[in-house]
Coordinates of C-alpha atoms in Angstrom, one line a residue:
M1 CA 0.0 0.0 0.0
L2 CA 0.9 3.7 -0.2
A3 CA 2.4 4.2 3.2
S4 CA 3.5 7.8 3.0
L5 CA 3.8 10.8 0.8
S6 CA 6.4 13.5 1.4
I7 CA 6.1 16.8 -0.6
R8 CA 8.6 19.7 -0.7
D9 CA 8.1 23.0 -2.5
V10 CA 5.2 22.0 -4.8
V11 CA 2.9 24.9 -5.7
L12 CA 1.4 26.1 -2.3
I13 CA 3.0 23.3 -0.3
E14 CA 6.3 24.1 1.4
S15 CA 6.7 21.0 3.4
L16 CA 4.2 18.2 4.0
D17 CA 4.5 14.6 5.2
L18 CA 1.4 12.4 5.0
S19 CA 1.0 8.9 6.4
F20 CA -1.7 6.6 4.9
G21 CA -3.4 3.6 6.3
D22 CA -5.0 0.7 4.5
G23 CA -8.7 0.7 3.6
F24 CA -10.5 3.8 2.3
T25 CA -9.0 7.3 2.8
A26 CA -11.0 10.5 1.9
L27 CA -9.5 13.9 1.0
T28 CA -11.9 16.8 1.4
G29 CA -11.7 20.5 1.4
E30 CA -13.0 23.7 -0.1
T31 CA -12.7 24.1 -3.9
G32 CA -9.3 25.6 -4.6
A33 CA -7.8 24.5 -1.3
G34 CA -5.2 22.3 -3.0
K35 CA -6.6 18.8 -3.2
S36 CA -5.4 18.5 -6.8
I37 CA -1.9 19.5 -5.6
V38 CA -1.7 16.3 -3.6
L39 CA -2.7 14.2 -6.7
D40 CA -0.3 16.1 -8.9
S41 CA 2.5 15.5 -6.4
L42 CA 1.8 11.8 -6.2
S43 CA 1.6 11.7 -10.0
L44 CA 5.1 13.3 -10.1
A45 CA 6.5 10.6 -7.9
L46 CA 4.9 7.9 -10.0
G47 CA 6.8 9.2 -13.1
M48 CA 4.1 11.3 -14.8
R49 CA 5.2 14.4 -16.7
G50 CA 6.8 17.1 -14.5
D51 CA 5.8 20.7 -15.2
L52 CA 8.0 23.5 -13.9
S53 CA 4.8 25.3 -12.9
L54 CA 4.6 22.8 -10.0
I55 CA 7.7 24.3 -8.4
R56 CA 6.8 26.6 -5.5
Q57 CA 7.3 30.3 -6.3
G58 CA 10.7 31.5 -5.0
T59 CA 12.3 28.1 -4.9
E60 CA 14.6 26.2 -7.4
Q61 CA 13.5 22.7 -6.9
A62 CA 10.4 20.6 -6.0
T63 CA 10.8 17.1 -4.5
V64 CA 8.1 14.4 -3.9
T65 CA 8.7 11.0 -2.3
A66 CA 6.2 8.2 -2.2
E67 CA 6.8 5.2 0.1
F68 CA 5.1 1.8 -0.5
S69 CA 5.1 -1.0 2.0
F70 CA 4.2 -4.6 1.4
S71 CA 4.0 -7.8 3.5
S72 CA 6.6 -10.4 2.5
S73 CA 3.9 -12.4 0.7
D74 CA 2.2 -9.6 -1.1
F75 CA 5.1 -8.0 -2.9
P76 CA 4.0 -8.3 -6.6
E77 CA 6.1 -10.9 -8.4
S78 CA 6.1 -9.1 -11.7
L79 CA 7.3 -5.9 -10.1
K80 CA 10.0 -7.8 -8.1
A81 CA 11.2 -9.4 -11.4
L82 CA 11.4 -5.9 -13.0
L83 CA 13.4 -4.5 -10.1
V84 CA 15.8 -7.4 -10.0
E85 CA 16.4 -7.0 -13.8
K86 CA 17.3 -3.4 -13.2
D87 CA 19.6 -4.3 -10.2
I88 CA 17.2 -2.6 -7.7
L89 CA 16.4 -4.7 -4.6
P90 CA 13.5 -3.9 -2.3
Q91 CA 14.6 -2.9 1.2
D92 CA 12.6 -4.8 3.9
N93 CA 9.6 -5.0 1.5
V94 CA 9.6 -1.2 1.2
L95 CA 9.8 0.7 -2.1
V96 CA 10.6 4.4 -2.2
L97 CA 9.9 6.4 -5.4
R98 CA 11.4 9.9 -5.5
R99 CA 11.3 12.6 -8.1
T100 CA 12.8 16.0 -8.3
I101 CA 12.2 18.8 -10.9
H102 CA 14.5 21.8 -11.1
Q103 CA 14.1 25.2 -12.6
S104 CA 17.4 25.2 -14.5
S105 CA 18.3 21.6 -15.0
R106 CA 16.9 18.2 -15.8
G107 CA 14.8 16.5 -13.2
R108 CA 15.9 13.3 -11.6
A109 CA 14.2 10.1 -10.5
F110 CA 15.2 7.5 -7.8
I111 CA 13.9 4.1 -6.7
N112 CA 15.2 3.1 -3.3
D113 CA 17.8 6.0 -3.7
Q114 CA 19.2 4.5 -6.9
P115 CA 19.1 6.9 -9.9
V116 CA 16.7 5.6 -12.6
S117 CA 15.2 6.8 -15.8
I118 CA 11.9 8.6 -15.8
S119 CA 10.5 5.9 -18.0
L120 CA 11.4 3.2 -15.5
L121 CA 9.9 5.3 -12.7
R122 CA 6.7 5.6 -14.7
E123 CA 6.6 1.8 -15.4
V124 CA 7.0 1.0 -11.7
G125 CA 4.5 3.7 -10.8
D126 CA 1.9 2.4 -13.2
S127 CA 2.2 -1.1 -11.7
L128 CA 1.6 0.3 -8.2
V129 CA -1.2 2.9 -8.5
E130 CA -4.2 3.6 -10.7
I131 CA -5.4 7.2 -10.8
H132 CA -9.0 7.7 -12.1
G133 CA -10.9 10.8 -12.9
Q134 CA -14.6 10.9 -13.0
F135 CA -15.1 8.4 -15.7
D136 CA -11.8 8.0 -17.6
N137 CA -11.1 4.8 -19.5
L138 CA -14.8 3.9 -20.1
L139 CA -15.2 6.4 -22.9
N140 CA -12.4 4.7 -24.9
P141 CA -13.7 1.4 -26.4
G142 CA -10.1 0.4 -27.0
L143 CA -9.8 -0.1 -23.2
H144 CA -13.0 -2.2 -22.9
R145 CA -11.1 -5.3 -24.1
Q146 CA -8.5 -4.8 -21.4
V147 CA -11.2 -4.7 -18.7
L148 CA -13.0 -7.8 -20.1
D149 CA -9.7 -9.7 -20.5
E150 CA -8.6 -8.8 -17.0
F151 CA -11.9 -10.4 -15.8
T152 CA -11.6 -13.4 -18.1
V153 CA -8.1 -14.2 -16.8
K154 CA -9.6 -14.7 -13.4
H155 CA -12.3 -17.1 -14.6
C156 CA -10.4 -19.2 -17.1
A157 CA -7.1 -20.9 -16.3
E158 CA -6.1 -21.2 -19.9
F159 CA -7.0 -17.7 -21.1
E160 CA -3.8 -15.9 -20.1
S161 CA -1.6 -18.5 -21.9
H162 CA -4.0 -18.3 -24.9
L163 CA -3.4 -14.5 -25.0
K164 CA 0.4 -15.1 -25.0
D165 CA 0.1 -17.8 -27.7
I166 CA -2.1 -15.7 -30.0
F167 CA 0.3 -12.8 -29.7
Q168 CA 3.1 -15.1 -31.0
A169 CA 0.7 -16.5 -33.6
Y170 CA 0.0 -13.0 -34.8
Q171 CA 3.7 -12.2 -35.1
D172 CA 4.2 -15.4 -37.1
L173 CA 1.2 -14.6 -39.3
C174 CA 2.5 -11.1 -40.0
R175 CA 6.0 -12.4 -40.7
T176 CA 4.8 -15.1 -43.2
K177 CA 2.4 -12.6 -44.8
K178 CA 5.3 -10.3 -45.4
E179 CA 7.5 -13.1 -46.7
L180 CA 4.6 -14.1 -49.1
E181 CA 4.1 -10.6 -50.3
E182 CA 7.8 -10.2 -50.9
Q183 CA 7.9 -13.5 -52.8
R184 CA 4.9 -12.5 -54.9
T185 CA 6.6 -9.1 -55.6
L186 CA 9.8 -10.9 -56.7
Q187 CA 7.8 -13.2 -58.9
A188 CA 5.8 -10.4 -60.5
D189 CA 9.0 -8.4 -61.0
A190 CA 10.7 -11.5 -62.6
V191 CA 7.8 -11.8 -65.0
R192 CA 8.0 -8.2 -66.0
Q193 CA 11.7 -8.4 -66.5
R194 CA 11.7 -11.8 -68.3
S195 CA 12.6 -10.5 -71.8
H196 CA 15.2 -8.3 -70.3
Y197 CA 16.9 -11.0 -68.4
Q198 CA 16.7 -13.4 -71.3
Q199 CA 18.7 -10.9 -73.3
V200 CA 21.1 -10.6 -70.5
L201 CA 21.6 -14.3 -70.4
T202 CA 22.2 -14.3 -74.2
D203 CA 24.8 -11.5 -74.0
F204 CA 26.4 -13.0 -70.9
G205 CA 26.1 -16.7 -72.0
K206 CA 29.4 -16.9 -73.8
L207 CA 31.0 -14.2 -71.7
A208 CA 30.1 -16.0 -68.4
P209 CA 31.7 -13.3 -66.1
K210 CA 33.2 -14.5 -62.9
E211 CA 33.2 -12.8 -59.5
N212 CA 36.0 -10.2 -59.2
E213 CA 37.2 -11.2 -62.7
E214 CA 38.3 -7.7 -63.8
Q215 CA 40.4 -7.2 -60.7
D216 CA 42.0 -10.6 -61.2
L217 CA 42.8 -9.8 -64.9
L218 CA 44.3 -6.5 -64.1
Q219 CA 46.6 -8.1 -61.6
K220 CA 47.7 -10.7 -64.1
R221 CA 48.3 -8.1 -66.7
Q222 CA 50.4 -6.2 -64.3
D223 CA 52.4 -9.3 -63.4
I224 CA 53.0 -10.2 -67.0
G225 CA 54.1 -6.7 -67.8
Q226 CA 57.1 -7.1 -65.6
Y227 CA 58.6 -9.5 -68.1
G228 CA 58.8 -7.0 -70.9
K229 CA 62.3 -5.8 -70.3
I230 CA 63.5 -9.4 -69.8
A231 CA 62.0 -10.4 -73.2
D232 CA 63.8 -7.6 -75.0
A233 CA 67.1 -8.6 -73.5
I234 CA 66.6 -12.3 -74.5
Q235 CA 65.8 -11.3 -78.0
A236 CA 68.9 -9.1 -78.2
A237 CA 71.1 -11.8 -76.8
L238 CA 69.9 -14.3 -79.4
Q239 CA 70.5 -11.9 -82.2
N240 CA 74.0 -11.1 -80.9
L241 CA 74.9 -14.8 -80.5
N242 CA 73.6 -15.7 -84.0
T243 CA 74.8 -12.7 -86.1
P244 CA 76.8 -12.0 -88.1
V245 CA 77.9 -15.6 -87.7
D246 CA 76.8 -18.5 -85.5
L247 CA 79.2 -18.3 -82.6
S248 CA 78.9 -22.0 -81.7
T249 CA 79.8 -23.0 -85.3
A250 CA 82.6 -20.5 -85.4
L251 CA 84.1 -22.0 -82.1
Y252 CA 83.8 -25.5 -83.6
T253 CA 85.6 -24.5 -86.8
I254 CA 88.4 -22.8 -84.9
Q255 CA 88.7 -25.9 -82.6
K256 CA 89.0 -28.3 -85.5
N257 CA 91.5 -26.2 -87.4
L258 CA 93.8 -26.0 -84.4
E259 CA 93.5 -29.8 -83.7
R260 CA 94.5 -30.6 -87.4
A261 CA 97.4 -28.2 -87.1
N262 CA 98.7 -29.7 -83.8
T263 CA 100.6 -32.5 -85.5
I264 CA 103.3 -32.4 -82.9
Q265 CA 100.8 -32.7 -80.1
L266 CA 101.7 -29.4 -78.5
A267 CA 100.3 -29.6 -74.9
A268 CA 99.4 -25.9 -74.7
L269 CA 97.6 -26.0 -78.0
G270 CA 95.7 -29.1 -76.8
E271 CA 94.5 -27.3 -73.7
I272 CA 93.3 -24.4 -75.9
C273 CA 91.3 -26.8 -78.1
Q274 CA 89.7 -28.3 -75.0
S275 CA 88.8 -24.8 -73.7
L276 CA 87.3 -24.0 -77.1
D277 CA 85.2 -27.3 -76.9
R278 CA 83.9 -26.4 -73.5
A279 CA 83.2 -22.9 -74.6
R280 CA 81.3 -24.2 -77.6
L281 CA 79.2 -26.5 -75.4
E282 CA 78.5 -23.7 -72.9
V283 CA 77.4 -21.4 -75.8
A284 CA 75.2 -24.2 -77.2
D285 CA 73.5 -24.7 -73.8
T286 CA 73.1 -20.9 -73.4
L287 CA 71.5 -20.6 -76.8
E288 CA 69.1 -23.5 -76.0
S289 CA 68.1 -21.9 -72.7
L290 CA 67.6 -18.5 -74.4
R291 CA 65.5 -20.1 -77.1
K292 CA 63.3 -21.8 -74.4
L293 CA 62.9 -18.5 -72.6
Y294 CA 62.0 -16.8 -75.9
T295 CA 59.4 -19.5 -76.6
L296 CA 57.9 -19.1 -73.1
N297 CA 57.9 -15.3 -73.6
Q298 CA 55.9 -15.7 -76.8
S299 CA 53.2 -17.7 -74.9
T300 CA 53.2 -15.1 -72.2
A301 CA 52.6 -12.4 -74.8
E302 CA 49.8 -14.5 -76.2
E303 CA 48.3 -14.7 -72.6
L304 CA 48.6 -10.9 -72.3
N305 CA 46.7 -10.5 -75.6
R306 CA 44.0 -12.8 -74.3
I307 CA 43.8 -10.8 -71.0
E308 CA 43.4 -7.6 -73.0
E309 CA 40.7 -9.1 -75.2
R310 CA 38.8 -10.4 -72.1
L311 CA 39.0 -7.0 -70.4
Y312 CA 37.7 -5.3 -73.6
A313 CA 34.8 -7.8 -73.8
L314 CA 33.8 -7.3 -70.1
R315 CA 34.0 -3.6 -70.4
A316 CA 31.9 -3.6 -73.6
V317 CA 29.1 -5.5 -72.0
A318 CA 29.3 -3.4 -68.9
R319 CA 28.9 -0.2 -71.0
K320 CA 25.9 -1.7 -72.7
Y321 CA 24.1 -2.3 -69.4
A322 CA 25.4 0.9 -67.7
L323 CA 27.3 -1.1 -65.1
Q324 CA 30.8 -1.2 -63.7
P325 CA 32.8 -4.3 -64.7
F326 CA 32.9 -5.5 -61.1
E327 CA 29.1 -5.5 -61.1
L328 CA 28.7 -7.9 -64.0
Y329 CA 28.9 -11.1 -62.0
E330 CA 26.2 -10.1 -59.5
F331 CA 24.0 -8.9 -62.3
Y332 CA 24.5 -12.1 -64.2
M333 CA 23.5 -14.2 -61.1
K334 CA 20.4 -12.0 -60.6
A335 CA 19.4 -12.6 -64.1
Q336 CA 19.8 -16.4 -63.7
D337 CA 17.8 -16.3 -60.4
S338 CA 15.0 -14.4 -62.0
I339 CA 14.7 -16.8 -64.9
N340 CA 14.9 -19.8 -62.5
R341 CA 12.0 -18.3 -60.5
L342 CA 9.9 -18.2 -63.7
E343 CA 10.7 -21.8 -64.4
G344 CA 9.3 -22.9 -61.1
D345 CA 7.3 -21.4 -58.2
T346 CA 8.6 -23.7 -55.5
E347 CA 9.6 -20.9 -53.1
L348 CA 6.3 -19.1 -53.7
K349 CA 4.4 -22.4 -52.9
Q350 CA 6.4 -22.9 -49.7
C351 CA 5.6 -19.3 -48.6
E352 CA 1.9 -19.9 -49.3
E353 CA 1.9 -23.1 -47.3
R354 CA 3.7 -21.5 -44.3
H355 CA 1.3 -18.6 -44.3
Q356 CA -1.7 -20.9 -44.5
E357 CA -0.4 -23.0 -41.6
C358 CA -0.1 -19.8 -39.5
Q359 CA -3.6 -18.7 -40.5
I360 CA -5.0 -22.0 -39.3
A361 CA -3.1 -21.8 -36.0
Y362 CA -4.1 -18.2 -35.4
K363 CA -7.8 -18.9 -36.2
S364 CA -7.9 -21.9 -33.9
L365 CA -6.5 -19.8 -31.0
A366 CA -8.8 -16.8 -31.8
E367 CA -11.9 -19.1 -31.7
K368 CA -10.9 -20.3 -28.2
I369 CA -10.3 -16.8 -27.0
T370 CA -13.6 -15.6 -28.4
Q371 CA -15.4 -18.5 -26.6
H372 CA -13.7 -17.6 -23.3
R373 CA -14.6 -13.9 -23.7
H374 CA -18.2 -14.7 -24.4
Q375 CA -18.4 -16.8 -21.2
A376 CA -16.7 -14.2 -19.1
A377 CA -18.8 -11.4 -20.6
S378 CA -21.9 -13.2 -19.5
I379 CA -20.6 -13.6 -15.9
L380 CA -19.5 -10.0 -15.8
E381 CA -22.9 -8.7 -17.0
D382 CA -24.7 -10.8 -14.4
R383 CA -22.5 -9.6 -11.6
L384 CA -22.7 -5.9 -12.6
G385 CA -26.5 -6.0 -12.4
P386 CA -26.7 -6.1 -8.5
E387 CA -23.8 -3.6 -8.2
L388 CA -25.5 -1.1 -10.5
A389 CA -28.8 -1.5 -8.5
D390 CA -27.0 -0.8 -5.3
L391 CA -25.5 2.3 -6.9
K392 CA -29.0 3.5 -7.6
L393 CA -29.3 2.3 -11.2
P394 CA -31.9 -0.4 -10.6
E395 CA -33.2 -0.4 -14.1
A396 CA -29.8 -0.3 -15.8
R397 CA -28.9 -3.0 -18.2
F398 CA -25.2 -3.5 -19.0
S399 CA -24.1 -5.4 -22.0
I400 CA -20.7 -6.4 -23.5
N401 CA -21.0 -6.4 -27.3
L402 CA -18.6 -8.7 -29.0
T403 CA -18.3 -8.3 -32.8
A404 CA -16.1 -10.2 -35.2
L405 CA -13.2 -8.3 -36.7
E406 CA -12.2 -8.8 -40.3
D407 CA -8.5 -8.3 -39.8
P408 CA -6.4 -10.3 -37.3
T409 CA -5.0 -8.4 -34.3
S410 CA -2.5 -9.4 -31.6
F411 CA -5.4 -10.0 -29.2
G412 CA -7.7 -12.0 -31.5
L413 CA -10.7 -11.3 -33.7
D414 CA -13.0 -9.7 -31.2
G415 CA -14.2 -6.1 -31.2
I416 CA -15.4 -5.3 -27.7
E417 CA -17.7 -2.4 -26.7
F418 CA -19.5 -1.8 -23.4
Q419 CA -23.2 -0.8 -23.8
I420 CA -25.7 0.5 -21.3
A421 CA -29.4 1.2 -21.1
A422 CA -29.4 3.3 -17.9
N423 CA -33.2 3.7 -17.6
K424 CA -36.2 1.5 -18.1
G425 CA -37.4 1.5 -21.8
Q426 CA -34.1 2.7 -23.2
K427 CA -32.3 0.7 -25.8
L428 CA -28.7 -0.5 -25.4
A429 CA -26.2 2.0 -26.7
P430 CA -22.5 2.8 -26.4
L431 CA -21.5 4.3 -23.0
N432 CA -20.5 7.7 -24.5
K433 CA -23.9 8.1 -26.1
A434 CA -26.3 6.6 -23.5
A435 CA -24.8 7.5 -20.0
S436 CA -24.4 10.7 -18.2
G437 CA -21.2 11.6 -16.3
G438 CA -22.7 10.5 -13.0
E439 CA -23.9 7.2 -14.5
L440 CA -20.5 6.6 -16.1
A441 CA -18.8 7.2 -12.7
R442 CA -21.0 4.6 -11.1
I443 CA -20.5 2.1 -13.9
M444 CA -16.7 2.4 -13.6
L445 CA -16.9 2.0 -9.8
A446 CA -19.1 -1.1 -10.2
L447 CA -16.6 -2.6 -12.7
K448 CA -13.8 -1.9 -10.2
V449 CA -15.7 -3.6 -7.4
V450 CA -16.6 -6.7 -9.5
L451 CA -13.0 -7.0 -10.8
A452 CA -11.6 -6.7 -7.4
E453 CA -13.9 -9.3 -6.0
S454 CA -12.9 -11.7 -8.8
L455 CA -9.4 -11.8 -7.6
T456 CA -8.3 -14.8 -5.5
K457 CA -5.9 -12.6 -3.5
K458 CA -5.3 -8.9 -3.1
S459 CA -4.7 -7.0 -6.3
D460 CA -1.1 -6.4 -7.4
L461 CA -2.0 -2.8 -7.3
S462 CA -1.0 -1.0 -4.1
A463 CA -3.6 1.7 -4.4
I464 CA -6.5 3.0 -6.6
I465 CA -7.1 6.8 -6.4
F466 CA -10.4 8.4 -7.5
D467 CA -10.4 12.1 -8.3
E468 CA -14.0 13.4 -7.7
I469 CA -15.7 10.2 -9.0
D470 CA -18.9 11.5 -7.3
T471 CA -19.1 14.7 -9.4
G472 CA -22.7 15.3 -10.5
V473 CA -24.3 13.0 -8.0
G474 CA -25.6 13.4 -4.4
G475 CA -27.9 12.0 -1.7
S476 CA -28.5 8.3 -1.8
V477 CA -26.4 7.9 -5.0
A478 CA -23.4 9.5 -3.3
A479 CA -23.9 7.3 -0.3
A480 CA -24.0 4.2 -2.5
I481 CA -20.7 5.3 -4.1
G482 CA -19.2 5.7 -0.7
G483 CA -20.3 2.3 0.3
R484 CA -18.8 0.8 -2.9
L485 CA -15.5 2.6 -2.4
A486 CA -15.4 1.1 1.1
K487 CA -16.2 -2.3 -0.2
L488 CA -13.5 -2.0 -2.9
S489 CA -11.0 -1.0 -0.2
G490 CA -11.3 -4.4 1.3
H491 CA -9.3 -5.6 -1.8
V492 CA -7.0 -2.7 -2.4
Q493 CA -6.1 0.6 -0.8
V494 CA -8.5 3.3 -1.9
I495 CA -7.9 7.1 -1.8
A496 CA -10.7 9.4 -3.0
V497 CA -10.8 13.2 -3.5
T498 CA -14.4 14.0 -2.9
H499 CA -16.8 16.9 -2.3
S500 CA -19.5 14.6 -1.1
P501 CA -20.2 14.2 2.6
Q502 CA -22.0 10.9 1.9
V503 CA -18.8 9.5 0.3
A504 CA -16.4 10.9 2.9
A505 CA -18.6 9.4 5.7
H506 CA -17.7 5.9 4.5
A507 CA -13.9 6.4 4.7
S508 CA -11.7 4.7 7.3
H509 CA -9.4 7.7 7.3
H510 CA -10.2 11.4 6.6
F511 CA -7.8 14.2 5.5
Q512 CA -8.9 17.8 5.3
V513 CA -7.1 20.1 2.8
S514 CA -7.2 23.8 3.5
K515 CA -5.4 27.1 2.7
Q516 CA -3.8 29.4 5.3
E517 CA -2.8 33.0 4.7
Q518 CA 0.7 33.7 6.1
D519 CA 2.6 37.0 6.2
T520 CA 3.8 37.0 2.6
H521 CA 2.2 34.0 1.0
T522 CA -0.5 31.4 1.0
M523 CA 0.1 27.8 2.0
T524 CA -1.8 24.5 1.6
I525 CA -2.3 22.6 4.9
I526 CA -3.5 19.0 5.2
R527 CA -4.6 17.4 8.5
N528 CA -5.5 13.9 9.5
L529 CA -8.8 14.4 11.2
N530 CA -9.8 12.8 14.5
A531 CA -13.4 11.7 15.2
Q532 CA -14.6 15.1 16.4
E533 CA -12.8 17.0 13.7
R534 CA -14.2 14.6 11.1
T535 CA -17.8 15.2 12.3
E536 CA -17.2 19.0 12.0
E537 CA -15.8 18.6 8.5
I538 CA -18.7 16.5 7.2
A539 CA -21.1 19.0 8.8
R540 CA -19.3 21.8 6.9
M541 CA -19.7 19.8 3.7
L542 CA -23.4 19.5 4.4
A543 CA -24.1 23.0 5.6
G544 CA -21.6 25.2 3.7
A545 CA -20.0 28.3 5.3
V546 CA -22.0 28.3 8.5
V547 CA -22.0 25.0 10.4
T548 CA -25.2 24.5 12.4
D549 CA -26.2 22.1 15.1
E550 CA -28.6 20.5 12.6
A551 CA -25.6 19.9 10.2
R552 CA -23.6 18.4 13.0
A553 CA -26.5 16.1 13.8
A554 CA -26.8 15.1 10.2
A555 CA -23.0 14.4 10.0
I556 CA -23.2 12.1 13.0
K557 CA -26.2 10.3 11.4
L558 CA -24.2 9.8 8.2
L559 CA -21.2 8.4 10.1
D560 CA -23.4 6.1 12.1
A561 CA -25.2 4.9 9.0
S562 CA -21.8 4.1 7.3
G563 CA -20.7 2.1 10.4
I564 CA -17.7 4.3 11.0
R565 CA -18.7 5.6 14.5

């Protein structure tokens, strides 16, 4: 529950510390006394938008701290999991939310004195407290489903898991639908481009470009080019060795002539002949090696010519299709894929089958969810009848209209709208067309009571706050609202800002909000009333400015009737 609220420098409040009890707490006071400041301050601590106008005039910073306490068994598991995920641990089952707003810098948020983002503070605050105006939520049909589903969860063990399953089924349905649409688009595009891609395959058929081929050819050409100077030197060497005479033949002739002349077997001349023979053999080997290198160089030159021709062919086709040569391979593959898709629709058929399977699974879950909602709607309608009668709407007929939606949603195929016939003889119509403000307030309260009673344990909410839910009603209707608020407080802490003495008389705790004029400024004061002060406050609410003995007697009677005294 909300255990305490500490307010510093908010509008007309300089310093205020409030302690709350469980059950039903009423806040009363003259119009303009500052009751809304208390709710604005609490909203600030819960992570709502902070307005600089909330900072008390003459100060730089406003601070609000809300402390929530739980028993060890009542700490909401979902909230505990969220806090553990954010490395925030409850301290002795106490949770402290604190918010500051500053005139000249960004505001700050804290949970158990740990700095947190405003969004996390808001998420935690939303899980702890509901704040309702006179009849908010009910005018928005989009929220009617949430109310019904909240009730259905408590009456069908499978419903919550079905909701999770259909959410996933909806994601699968959307995914396979997107895949199918993409595949159909590709197929249609391929059909439109068929003649174009056929021409591409014709042009590319013989060329058959390879991935990164231009880059590889340019590198080979560069490598081959390094042999140019070597080739020239080889050719020159061959020419020099062969012209004007064949050096090898010349050496052989010289050798033989000297051998024939050496009739006396002169040793020195014999050695010269042997040297000439070795030289002739070396020259012959050298010529053979040069001729091999020359032949190899000729094949390299032919390879260079082939590279140049290949580069020319690739670039010519690239120019035709306004591409860069490095894009040819990918373009060629795309053309082949497009033609292949036209030759068979296997992928399209697979997408259609997957989507159909998801449709069947989704429809099956949606039908189960619809059935559960119909059953829960009937129970909720039956239970609301007595509640509305006790709230002085004896002839009211409440109905939950479920209509089939054409398009799938993440929550099923049900459109849900609350309808009411508030008076005898009226036809059922949507709430925003058939109910007055006071009637809407009572319908909302009846729903809250029924939902609270449907819980098997106390609500995960720590508190529900009603801001002038009794506007536009009085007398016995206001008394009935007070009784229902008291009944609701048996399940969850209830705090109500009210102008109705009949509502305030049903509260377990009563705070009075007033303004006091001081030397230079006006301050909002809030007091927790004792029994005598409470009688006087309810008498003031009954009588107005001048409290009479008759008003005091009526106040006592109201308190007695509510069972508070």
